[in-house]
Tab-separated table of C-alpha atoms and ligand atoms in Angstrom:
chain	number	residue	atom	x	y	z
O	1	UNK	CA	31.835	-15.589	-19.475
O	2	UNK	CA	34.204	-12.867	-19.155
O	3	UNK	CA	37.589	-13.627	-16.722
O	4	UNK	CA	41.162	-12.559	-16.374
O	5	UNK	CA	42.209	-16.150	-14.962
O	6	UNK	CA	44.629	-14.338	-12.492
O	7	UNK	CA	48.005	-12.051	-12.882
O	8	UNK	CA	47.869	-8.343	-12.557
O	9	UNK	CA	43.750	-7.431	-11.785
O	10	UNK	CA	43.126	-4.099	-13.258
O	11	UNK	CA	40.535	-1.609	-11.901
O	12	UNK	CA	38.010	-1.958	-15.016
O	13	UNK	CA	38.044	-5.686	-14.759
O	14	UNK	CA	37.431	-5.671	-10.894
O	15	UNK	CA	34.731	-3.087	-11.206
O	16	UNK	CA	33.071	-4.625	-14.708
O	17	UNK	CA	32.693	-8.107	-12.527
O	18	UNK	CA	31.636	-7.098	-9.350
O	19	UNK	CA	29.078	-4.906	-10.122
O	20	UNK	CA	26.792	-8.180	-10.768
O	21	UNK	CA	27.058	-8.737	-7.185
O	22	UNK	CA	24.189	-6.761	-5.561
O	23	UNK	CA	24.014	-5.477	-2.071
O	24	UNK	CA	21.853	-3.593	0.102
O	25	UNK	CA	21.999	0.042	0.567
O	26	UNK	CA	22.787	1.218	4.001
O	27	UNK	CA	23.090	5.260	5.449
O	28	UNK	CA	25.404	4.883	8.489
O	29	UNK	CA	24.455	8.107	11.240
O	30	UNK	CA	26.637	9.068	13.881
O	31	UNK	CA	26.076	12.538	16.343
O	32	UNK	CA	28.702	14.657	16.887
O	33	UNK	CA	29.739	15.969	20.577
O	34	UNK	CA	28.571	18.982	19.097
O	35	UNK	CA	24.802	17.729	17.894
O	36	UNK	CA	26.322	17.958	14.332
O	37	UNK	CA	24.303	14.828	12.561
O	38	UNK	CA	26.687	12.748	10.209
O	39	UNK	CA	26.078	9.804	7.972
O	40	UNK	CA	27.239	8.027	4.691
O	41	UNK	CA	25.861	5.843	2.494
O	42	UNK	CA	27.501	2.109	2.073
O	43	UNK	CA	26.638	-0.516	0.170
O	44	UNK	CA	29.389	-2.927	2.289
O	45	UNK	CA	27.107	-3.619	5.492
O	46	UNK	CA	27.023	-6.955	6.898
O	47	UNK	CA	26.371	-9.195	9.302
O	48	UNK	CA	29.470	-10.601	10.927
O	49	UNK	CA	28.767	-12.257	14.418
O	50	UNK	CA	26.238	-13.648	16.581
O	51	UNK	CA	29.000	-13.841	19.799
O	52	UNK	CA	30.032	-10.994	20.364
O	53	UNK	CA	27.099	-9.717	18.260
O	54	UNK	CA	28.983	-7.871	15.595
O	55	UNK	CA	28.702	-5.834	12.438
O	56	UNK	CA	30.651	-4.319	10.009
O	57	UNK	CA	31.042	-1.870	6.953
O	58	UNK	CA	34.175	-0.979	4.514
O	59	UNK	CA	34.207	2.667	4.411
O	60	UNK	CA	36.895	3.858	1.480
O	61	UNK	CA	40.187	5.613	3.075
O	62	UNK	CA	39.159	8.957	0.951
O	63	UNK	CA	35.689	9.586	2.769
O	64	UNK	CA	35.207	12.506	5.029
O	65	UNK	CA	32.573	11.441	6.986
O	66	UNK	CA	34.270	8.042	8.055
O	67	UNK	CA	36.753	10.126	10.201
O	68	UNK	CA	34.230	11.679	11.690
O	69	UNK	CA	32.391	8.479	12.275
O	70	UNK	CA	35.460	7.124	13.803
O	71	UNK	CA	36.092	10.271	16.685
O	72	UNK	CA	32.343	9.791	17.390
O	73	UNK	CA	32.832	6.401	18.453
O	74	UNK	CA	29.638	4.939	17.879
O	75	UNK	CA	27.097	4.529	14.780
O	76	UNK	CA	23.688	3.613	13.641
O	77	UNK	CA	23.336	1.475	10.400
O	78	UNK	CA	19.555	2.121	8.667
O	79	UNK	CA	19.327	-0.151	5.795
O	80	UNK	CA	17.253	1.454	3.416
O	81	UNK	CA	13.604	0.241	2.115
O	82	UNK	CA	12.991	0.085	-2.027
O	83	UNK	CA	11.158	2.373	-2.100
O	84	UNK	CA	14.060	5.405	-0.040
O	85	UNK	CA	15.776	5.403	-3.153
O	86	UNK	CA	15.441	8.947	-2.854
O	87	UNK	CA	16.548	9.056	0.697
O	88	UNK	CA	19.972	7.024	-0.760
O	89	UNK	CA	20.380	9.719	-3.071
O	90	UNK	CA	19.786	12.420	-0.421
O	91	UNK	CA	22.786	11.576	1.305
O	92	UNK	CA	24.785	10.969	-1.377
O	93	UNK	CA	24.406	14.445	-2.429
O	94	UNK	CA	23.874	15.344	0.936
O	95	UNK	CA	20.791	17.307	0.492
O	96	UNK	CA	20.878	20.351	3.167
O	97	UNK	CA	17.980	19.088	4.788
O	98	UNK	CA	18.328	15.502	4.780
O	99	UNK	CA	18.148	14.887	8.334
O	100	UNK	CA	14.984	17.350	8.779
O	101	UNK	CA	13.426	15.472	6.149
O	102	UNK	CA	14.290	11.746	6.567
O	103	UNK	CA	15.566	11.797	10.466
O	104	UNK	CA	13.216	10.288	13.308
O	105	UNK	CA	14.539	10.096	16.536
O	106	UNK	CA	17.916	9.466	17.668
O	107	UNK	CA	19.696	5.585	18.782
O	108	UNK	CA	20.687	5.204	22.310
O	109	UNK	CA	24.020	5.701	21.100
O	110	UNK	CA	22.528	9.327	20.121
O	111	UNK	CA	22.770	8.369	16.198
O	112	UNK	CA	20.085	9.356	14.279
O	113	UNK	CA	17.820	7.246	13.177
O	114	UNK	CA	16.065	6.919	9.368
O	115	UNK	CA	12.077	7.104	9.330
O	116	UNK	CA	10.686	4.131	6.632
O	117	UNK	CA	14.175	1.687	7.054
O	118	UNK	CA	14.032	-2.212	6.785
O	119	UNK	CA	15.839	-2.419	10.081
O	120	UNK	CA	18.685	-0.308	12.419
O	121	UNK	CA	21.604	-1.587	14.289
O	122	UNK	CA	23.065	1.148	17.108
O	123	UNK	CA	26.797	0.156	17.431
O	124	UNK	CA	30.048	1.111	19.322
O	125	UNK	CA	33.146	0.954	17.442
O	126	UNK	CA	35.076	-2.156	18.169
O	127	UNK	CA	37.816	-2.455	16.044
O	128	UNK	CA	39.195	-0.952	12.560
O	129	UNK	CA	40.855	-2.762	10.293
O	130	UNK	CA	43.408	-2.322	7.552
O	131	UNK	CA	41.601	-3.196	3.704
O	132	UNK	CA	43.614	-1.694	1.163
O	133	UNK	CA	42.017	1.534	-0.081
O	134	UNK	CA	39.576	1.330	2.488
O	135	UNK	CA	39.513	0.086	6.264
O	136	UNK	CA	37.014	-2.664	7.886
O	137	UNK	CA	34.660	-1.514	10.420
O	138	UNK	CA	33.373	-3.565	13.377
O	139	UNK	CA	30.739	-2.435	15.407
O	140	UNK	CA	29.889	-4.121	18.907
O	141	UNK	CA	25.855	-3.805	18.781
O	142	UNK	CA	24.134	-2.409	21.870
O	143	UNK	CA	20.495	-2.186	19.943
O	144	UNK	CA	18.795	-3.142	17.259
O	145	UNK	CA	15.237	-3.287	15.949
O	146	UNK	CA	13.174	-3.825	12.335
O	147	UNK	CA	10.244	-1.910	10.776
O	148	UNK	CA	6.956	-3.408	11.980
O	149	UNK	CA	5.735	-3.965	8.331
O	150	UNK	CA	8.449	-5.924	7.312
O	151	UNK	CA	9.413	-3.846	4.594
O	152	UNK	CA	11.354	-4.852	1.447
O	153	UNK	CA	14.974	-3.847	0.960
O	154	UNK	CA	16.811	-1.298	-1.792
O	155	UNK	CA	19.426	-3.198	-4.245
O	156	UNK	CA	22.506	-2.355	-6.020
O	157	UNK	CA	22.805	-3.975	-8.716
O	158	UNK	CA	24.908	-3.297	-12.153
O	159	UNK	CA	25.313	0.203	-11.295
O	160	UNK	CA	21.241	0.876	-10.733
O	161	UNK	CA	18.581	0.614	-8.062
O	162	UNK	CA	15.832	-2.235	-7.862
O	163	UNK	CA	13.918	-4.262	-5.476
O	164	UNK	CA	14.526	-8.448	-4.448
O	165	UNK	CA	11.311	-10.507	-5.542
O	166	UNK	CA	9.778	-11.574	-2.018
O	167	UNK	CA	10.702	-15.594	-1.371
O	168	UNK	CA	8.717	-18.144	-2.345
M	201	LIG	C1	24.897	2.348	-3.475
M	201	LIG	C2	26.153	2.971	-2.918
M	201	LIG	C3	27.009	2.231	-2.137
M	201	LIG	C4	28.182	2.796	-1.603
M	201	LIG	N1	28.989	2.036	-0.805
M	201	LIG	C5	30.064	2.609	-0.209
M	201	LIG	C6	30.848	1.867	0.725
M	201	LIG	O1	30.564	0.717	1.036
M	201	LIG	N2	31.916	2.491	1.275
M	201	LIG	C7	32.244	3.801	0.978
M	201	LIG	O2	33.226	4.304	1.510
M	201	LIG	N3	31.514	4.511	0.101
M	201	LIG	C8	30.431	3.960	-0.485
M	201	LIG	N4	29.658	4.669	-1.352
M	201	LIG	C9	30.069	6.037	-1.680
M	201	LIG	C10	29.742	6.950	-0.546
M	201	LIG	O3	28.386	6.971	-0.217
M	201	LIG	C11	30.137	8.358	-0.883
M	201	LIG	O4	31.395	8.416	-1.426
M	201	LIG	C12	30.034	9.080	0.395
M	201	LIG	O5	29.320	10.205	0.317
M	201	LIG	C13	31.351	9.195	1.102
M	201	LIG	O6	31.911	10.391	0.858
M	201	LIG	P1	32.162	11.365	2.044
M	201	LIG	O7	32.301	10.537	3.274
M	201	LIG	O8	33.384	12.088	1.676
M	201	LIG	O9	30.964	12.233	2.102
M	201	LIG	C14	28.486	4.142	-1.883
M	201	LIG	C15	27.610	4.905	-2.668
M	201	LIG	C16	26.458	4.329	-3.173
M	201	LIG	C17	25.526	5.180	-3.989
């Protein structure tokens, strides 16, 4: 058991411990006044609140979609399936055509919406807060819905992709 039992945290200690907490991978979509599609890829999504029904995602102060995000007003969160790790990595790199390829339908919000996701949440932005070198998101959700089949999530786990063992 590795631990720095407080004082000054350093970056390669917070990353080298954190990493072995996983998350799921999420591509948040917004639409431009314009029709201009825009997403990023976070692995901070969560649930926050059942009253208001609430949401949120920590995107880092340097990303260039986030402002974009932000003027829009409104998102969509797709959480990816296992087996989109390719779709994760699409808009990473942001692939030219990754809304051609991986785009079906819009949210009522007009965000676009993933084909193959575990589940999507259409939000309006409710409130951004202050988190050091990145900002906390809340969305106010005005939709949601999950794939019909139920379909298994993507991890991140020590730096690499996998898949959660279904319960029981
Ligand atoms: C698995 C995974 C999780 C990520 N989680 C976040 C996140 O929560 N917040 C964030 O700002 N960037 C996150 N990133 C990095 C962004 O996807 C990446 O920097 C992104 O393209 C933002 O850059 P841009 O907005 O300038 O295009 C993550 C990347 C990966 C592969």
């Amino acid at each position: 058991m590795t631990g720095s039992g407080g004082g000054g945290v350093v970056a390669t200690d917070f990353r080298g411990v954190l990493r072995h907490y996983p998350t799921g991978v999420a591509v948040i979509t917004a639409r431009e006044a314009d029709g201009t599609p825009v997403a990023m890829v976070v692995g901070t999504f969560t649930s926050v609140s059942l009253e208001p029904p609430l949401v949120g995602f920590l995107p880092d102060r340097s990303s260039t979609s986030w402002p974009r995000i932000r003027r829009v007003g409104s998102f969509c969160v797709n959480v990816l399936a296992a087996d989109q790790e390719d779709v994760c990595r699409a808009f990473v790199t942001k692939a030219p055509d990754r809304f051609e390829r991986h785009a079906a339908g819009d949210a009522v919000s007009g965000s676009p919406k993933l084909a193959g996701a575990v589940l999507w949440v259409d939000c309006d932005i409710e409130t951004v807060l202050p988190a050091g070198d990145h900002e906390m998101v809340l969305g106010r959700v005005r939709d949601l819905g999950v794939s019909p089949e139920a379909r298994p999530p993507l991890l991140f786990w020590r730096g690499g992709y996998g898949a959660p063992l279904p319960p029981g």
